[in-house]
XYZ file of C-alpha atoms in Angstrom:
325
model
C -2.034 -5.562 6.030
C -4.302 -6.775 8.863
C -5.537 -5.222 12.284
C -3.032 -5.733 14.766
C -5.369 -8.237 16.519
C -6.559 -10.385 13.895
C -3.158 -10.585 13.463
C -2.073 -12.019 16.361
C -4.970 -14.660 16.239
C -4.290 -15.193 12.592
C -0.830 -16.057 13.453
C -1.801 -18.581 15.816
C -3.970 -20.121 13.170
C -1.368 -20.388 10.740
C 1.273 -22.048 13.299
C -1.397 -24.685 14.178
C -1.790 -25.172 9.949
C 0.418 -27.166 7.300
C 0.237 -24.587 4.714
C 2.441 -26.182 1.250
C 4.776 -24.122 0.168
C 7.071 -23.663 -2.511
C 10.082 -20.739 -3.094
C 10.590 -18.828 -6.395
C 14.338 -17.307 -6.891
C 14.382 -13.743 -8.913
C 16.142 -14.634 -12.557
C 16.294 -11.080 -13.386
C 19.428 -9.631 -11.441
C 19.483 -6.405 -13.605
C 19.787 -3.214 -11.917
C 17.572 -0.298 -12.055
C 19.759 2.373 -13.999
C 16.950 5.025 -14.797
C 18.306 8.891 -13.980
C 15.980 10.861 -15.629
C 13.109 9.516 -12.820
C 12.140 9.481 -9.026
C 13.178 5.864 -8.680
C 16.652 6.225 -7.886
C 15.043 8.576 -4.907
C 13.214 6.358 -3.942
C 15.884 3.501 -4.009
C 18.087 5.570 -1.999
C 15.777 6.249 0.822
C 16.643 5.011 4.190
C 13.333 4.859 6.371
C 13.020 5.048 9.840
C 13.444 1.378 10.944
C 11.994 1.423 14.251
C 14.009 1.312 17.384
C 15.553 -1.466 19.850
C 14.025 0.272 22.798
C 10.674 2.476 21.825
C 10.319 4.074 24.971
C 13.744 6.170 23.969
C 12.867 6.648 20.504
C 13.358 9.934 19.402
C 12.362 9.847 15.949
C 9.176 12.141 14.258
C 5.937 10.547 14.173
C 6.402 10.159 10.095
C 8.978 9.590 8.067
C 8.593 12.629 4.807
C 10.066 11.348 1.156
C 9.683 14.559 -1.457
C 10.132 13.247 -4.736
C 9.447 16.456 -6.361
C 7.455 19.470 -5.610
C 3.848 17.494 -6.196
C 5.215 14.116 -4.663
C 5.065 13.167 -1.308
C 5.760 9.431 0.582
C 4.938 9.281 3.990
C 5.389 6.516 6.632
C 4.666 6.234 10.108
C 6.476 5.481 13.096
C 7.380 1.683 14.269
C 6.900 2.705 17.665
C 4.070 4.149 17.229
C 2.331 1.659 14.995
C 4.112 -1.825 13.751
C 2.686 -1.581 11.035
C 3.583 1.540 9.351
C 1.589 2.037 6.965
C 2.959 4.235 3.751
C 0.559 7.171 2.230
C 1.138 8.743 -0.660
C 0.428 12.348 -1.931
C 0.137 13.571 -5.121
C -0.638 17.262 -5.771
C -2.378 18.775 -9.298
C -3.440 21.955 -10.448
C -6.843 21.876 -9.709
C -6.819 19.060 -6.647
C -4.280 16.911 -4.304
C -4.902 13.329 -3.430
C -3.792 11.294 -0.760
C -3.762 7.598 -0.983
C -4.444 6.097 2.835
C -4.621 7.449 6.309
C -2.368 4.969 7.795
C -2.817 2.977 11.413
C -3.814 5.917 13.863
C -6.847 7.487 14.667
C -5.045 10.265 17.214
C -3.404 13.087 15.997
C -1.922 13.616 19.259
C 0.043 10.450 18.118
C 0.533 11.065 14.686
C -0.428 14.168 12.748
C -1.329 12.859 9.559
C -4.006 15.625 8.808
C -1.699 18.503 10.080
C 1.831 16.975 7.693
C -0.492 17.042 5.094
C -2.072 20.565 5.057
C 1.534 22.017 5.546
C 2.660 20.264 2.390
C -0.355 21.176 0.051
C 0.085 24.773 1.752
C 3.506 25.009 0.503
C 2.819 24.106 -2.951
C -0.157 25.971 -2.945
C -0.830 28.493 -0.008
C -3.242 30.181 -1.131
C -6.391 29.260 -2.082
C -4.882 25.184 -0.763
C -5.478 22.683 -3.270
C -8.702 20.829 -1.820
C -7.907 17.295 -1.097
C -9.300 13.866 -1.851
C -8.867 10.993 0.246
C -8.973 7.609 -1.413
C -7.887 4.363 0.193
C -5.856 1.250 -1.148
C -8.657 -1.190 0.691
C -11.051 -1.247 3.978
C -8.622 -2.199 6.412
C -8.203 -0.151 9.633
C -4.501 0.193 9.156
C -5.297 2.063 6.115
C -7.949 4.098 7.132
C -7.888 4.809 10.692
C -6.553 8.534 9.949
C -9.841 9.414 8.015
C -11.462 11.116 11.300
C -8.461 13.715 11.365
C -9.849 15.257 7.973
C -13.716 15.045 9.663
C -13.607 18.664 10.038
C -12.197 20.556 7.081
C -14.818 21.647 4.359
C -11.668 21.617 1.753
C -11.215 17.597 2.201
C -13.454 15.140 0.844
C -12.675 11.472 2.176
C -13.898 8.926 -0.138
C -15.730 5.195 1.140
C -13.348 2.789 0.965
C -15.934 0.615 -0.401
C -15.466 0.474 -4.236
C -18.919 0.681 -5.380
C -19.532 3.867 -3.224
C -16.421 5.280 -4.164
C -17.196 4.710 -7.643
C -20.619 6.512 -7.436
C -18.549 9.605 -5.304
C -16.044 9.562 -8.227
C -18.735 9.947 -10.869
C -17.545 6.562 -12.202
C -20.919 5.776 -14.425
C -19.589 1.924 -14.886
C -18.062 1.518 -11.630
C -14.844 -0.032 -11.271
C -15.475 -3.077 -13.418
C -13.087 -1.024 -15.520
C -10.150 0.874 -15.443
C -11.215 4.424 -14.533
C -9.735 7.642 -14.823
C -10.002 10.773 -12.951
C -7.760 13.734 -12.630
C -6.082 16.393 -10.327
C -6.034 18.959 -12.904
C -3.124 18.593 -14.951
C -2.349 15.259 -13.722
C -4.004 11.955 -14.740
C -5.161 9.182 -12.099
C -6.088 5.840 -12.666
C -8.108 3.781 -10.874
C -7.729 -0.273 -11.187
C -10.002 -2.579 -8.545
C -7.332 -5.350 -7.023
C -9.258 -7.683 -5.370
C -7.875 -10.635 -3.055
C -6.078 -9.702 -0.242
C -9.434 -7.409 0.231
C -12.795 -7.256 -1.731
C -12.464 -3.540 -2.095
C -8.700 -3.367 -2.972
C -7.663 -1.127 -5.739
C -4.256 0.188 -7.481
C -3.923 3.794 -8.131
C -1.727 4.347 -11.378
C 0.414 7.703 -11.512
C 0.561 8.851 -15.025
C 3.053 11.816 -14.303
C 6.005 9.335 -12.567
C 4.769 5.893 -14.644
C 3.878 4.609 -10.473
C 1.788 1.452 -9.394
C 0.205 2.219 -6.059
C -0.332 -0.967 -4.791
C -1.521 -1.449 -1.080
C -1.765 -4.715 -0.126
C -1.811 -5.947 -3.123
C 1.224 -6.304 -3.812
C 4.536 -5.079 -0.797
C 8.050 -6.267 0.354
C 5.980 -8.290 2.702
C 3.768 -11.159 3.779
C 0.496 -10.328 1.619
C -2.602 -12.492 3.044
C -4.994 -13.525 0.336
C -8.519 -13.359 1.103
C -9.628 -14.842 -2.085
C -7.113 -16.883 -4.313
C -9.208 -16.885 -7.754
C -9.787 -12.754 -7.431
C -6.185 -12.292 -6.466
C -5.063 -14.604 -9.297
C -7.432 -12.291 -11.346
C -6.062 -9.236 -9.878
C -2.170 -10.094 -10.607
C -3.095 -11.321 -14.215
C -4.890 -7.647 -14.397
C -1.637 -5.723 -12.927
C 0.604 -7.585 -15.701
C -0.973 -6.992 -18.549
C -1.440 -3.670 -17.176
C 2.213 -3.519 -16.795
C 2.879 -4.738 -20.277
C 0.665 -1.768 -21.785
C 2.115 0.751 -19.755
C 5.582 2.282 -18.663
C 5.863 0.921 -15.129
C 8.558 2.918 -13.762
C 8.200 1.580 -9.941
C 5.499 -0.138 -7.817
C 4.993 0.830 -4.208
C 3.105 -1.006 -1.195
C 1.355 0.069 1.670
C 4.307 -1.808 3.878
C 7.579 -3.221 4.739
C 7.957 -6.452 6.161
C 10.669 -7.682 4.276
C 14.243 -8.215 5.245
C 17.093 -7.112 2.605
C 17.920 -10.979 2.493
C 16.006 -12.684 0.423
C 13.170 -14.989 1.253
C 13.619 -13.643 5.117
C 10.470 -11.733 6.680
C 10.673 -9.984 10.088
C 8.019 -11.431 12.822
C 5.016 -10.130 12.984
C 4.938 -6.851 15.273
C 8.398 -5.759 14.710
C 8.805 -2.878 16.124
C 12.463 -2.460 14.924
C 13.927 -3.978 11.305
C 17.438 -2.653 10.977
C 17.967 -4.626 7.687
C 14.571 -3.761 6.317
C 14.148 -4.319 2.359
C 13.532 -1.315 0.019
C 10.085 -0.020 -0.586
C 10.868 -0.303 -4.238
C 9.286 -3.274 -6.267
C 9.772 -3.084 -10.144
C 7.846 -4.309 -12.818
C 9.576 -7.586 -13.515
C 8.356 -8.666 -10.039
C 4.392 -8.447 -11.349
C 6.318 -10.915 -13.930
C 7.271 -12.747 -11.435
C 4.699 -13.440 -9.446
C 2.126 -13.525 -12.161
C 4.123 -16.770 -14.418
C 4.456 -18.383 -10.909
C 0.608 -18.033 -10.384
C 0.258 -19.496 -13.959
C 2.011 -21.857 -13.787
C 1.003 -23.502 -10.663
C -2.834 -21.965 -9.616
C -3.311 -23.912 -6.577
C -3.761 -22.196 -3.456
C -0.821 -22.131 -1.180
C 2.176 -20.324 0.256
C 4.446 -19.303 -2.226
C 7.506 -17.464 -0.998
C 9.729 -14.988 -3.268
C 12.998 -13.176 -2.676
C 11.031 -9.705 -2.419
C 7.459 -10.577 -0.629
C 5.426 -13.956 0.136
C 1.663 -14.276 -0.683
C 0.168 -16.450 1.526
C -4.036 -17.898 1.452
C -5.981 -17.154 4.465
C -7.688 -20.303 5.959
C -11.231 -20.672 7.065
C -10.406 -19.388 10.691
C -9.016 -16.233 9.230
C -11.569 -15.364 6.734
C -13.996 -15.458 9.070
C -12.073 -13.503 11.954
C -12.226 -11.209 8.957
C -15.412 -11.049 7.970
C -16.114 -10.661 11.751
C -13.327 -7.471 12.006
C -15.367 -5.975 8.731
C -18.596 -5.224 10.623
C -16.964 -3.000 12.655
C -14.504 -1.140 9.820
């Protein structure tokens, strides 16, 4: 996503723009009918929406999915952040991982540090499982938690800059390449995603067959930074996808309404009729023959997210918001 002020300049950018556009319907109506895995959790989930009235919202500062004993989803409050970013956690033998901080910087606010030492401690209380920090792109709404881990010797919070991760990770070729690393008895892998941001990258979850997507790809409005990378990106995710069991992809938001094609406004701070997390393989398809087929740069709306290209005025106010990320 974006930080909450470039986004409300951005938006006033793209009202004063004529973007083209052009809506793609879903073919594929089949159902996800897979009991043996986490999706139908995670189908089945009903996340804290927000509230009407904030100032009476009663709700915990993040919203806890357990999809099994190594498995965590976490998303944080509406009210305390429109954004609400999702984090994931995924626990090994040797090592846990945790994929994003989220939107906010004080634990007073939200506790992600604290939620997450209590989990590993209950998997593992003793020695805890030390824990590496990775982050689905640069952006502060992804990040911003990193300074509650500044303090524990057991956490190692890796630059969300991909070519200084990829020297941290003891990736010899960088990430021009899929890389894999490992939590002990549970594979990683590492995919650079460019577009929506120059350091994006996909975490693949060999033990549940997850994408980890970001930005990249959401139930959302997804800016694109640079068309040609993210066209590269998608192109990378599909045939990724076509290699590999794909049992679910999942974003670092929600934006989406459960009616197709419909977005909630930027800032919502309460979507009662919010989509699913859940995006499956066939919508890489998707969105990947629609890119084919028509390369140009431009807004292109689907029934489950909308990518839409930045313009000059907000690739700059970007570049500008990076200096101080």
């Amino acid at each position: 996503m974006r930080h909450s002020l470039f986004l409300i300049i951005a938006i006033m950018a793209v009202s004063s723009c004529s973007i083209a556009e052009q809506r793609y319907a879903t073919t594929d109506k089949s159902p996800i009918n897979d009991s043996t895995s986490i999706v139908p959790i995670i189908e089945n989930k009903k996340w804290f929406h927000g509230s009407m009235t904030c100032n009476a919202d009663s709700a915990k500062p993040m919203d806890i999915l357990k999809l099994d004993e190594q498995t965590f989803i976490l998303r944080q409050n509406k009210c305390d952040t429109f954004e609400a970013p999702f984090m994931y956690l995924l626990l090994g033998s040797d090592k846990a991982m945790l994929f994003d901080t989220g939107a906010i910087e004080d634990a007073n606010i939200s506790p992600v540090a604290m939620e997450i030492e209590r989990l590993i401690q209950q998997y593992s209380p003793d020695p805890a499982l030390p824990l590496i920090v990775i982050h689905s792109h640069g952006h502060a709404d992804h990040k911003a938690g990193d300074k509650q881990f500044a303090n524990n010797k057991t956490v190692t919070v890796v630059s969300s800059d991909v070519k200084k991760a990829a020297t941290q990770l003891g990736f010899q070729n960088g990430l021009s390449e899929i890389q894999t690393f490992t939590l002990g008895n549970r594979s990683i892998r590492m995919i650079h995603t460019p577009g929506h941001h120059a350091d994006a990258i996909t975490i693949y979850d060999e033990k549940h067959k997850i994408l980890l997507t970001g930005d990249t790809l959401y139930p959302g409005l997804i800016y694109v930074k640079n068309w040609d990378a993210y066209k590269q990106s998608i192109n990378l995710l599909y045939a990724f996808s076509e290699e590999n069991e794909v049992a679910a992809i999942l974003g670092g938001h929600i934006e989406m309404s459960k009616e197709p094609f419909v977005l909630y406004p930027i800032g919502s701070t309460y979507q009662p009729n919010e989509a699913h997390l859940l995006l499956q393989k066939q919508d890489i398809a998707i969105l990947y023959n629609a890119l084919k087929a028509d390369p140009k740069s431009k807004r292109m709306e689907f029934e489950k997210f909308t990518i839409q290209p930045m313009n000059w005025f907000q690739r700059t106010l970007s570049n500008v918001f990076s200096l101080f990320n």
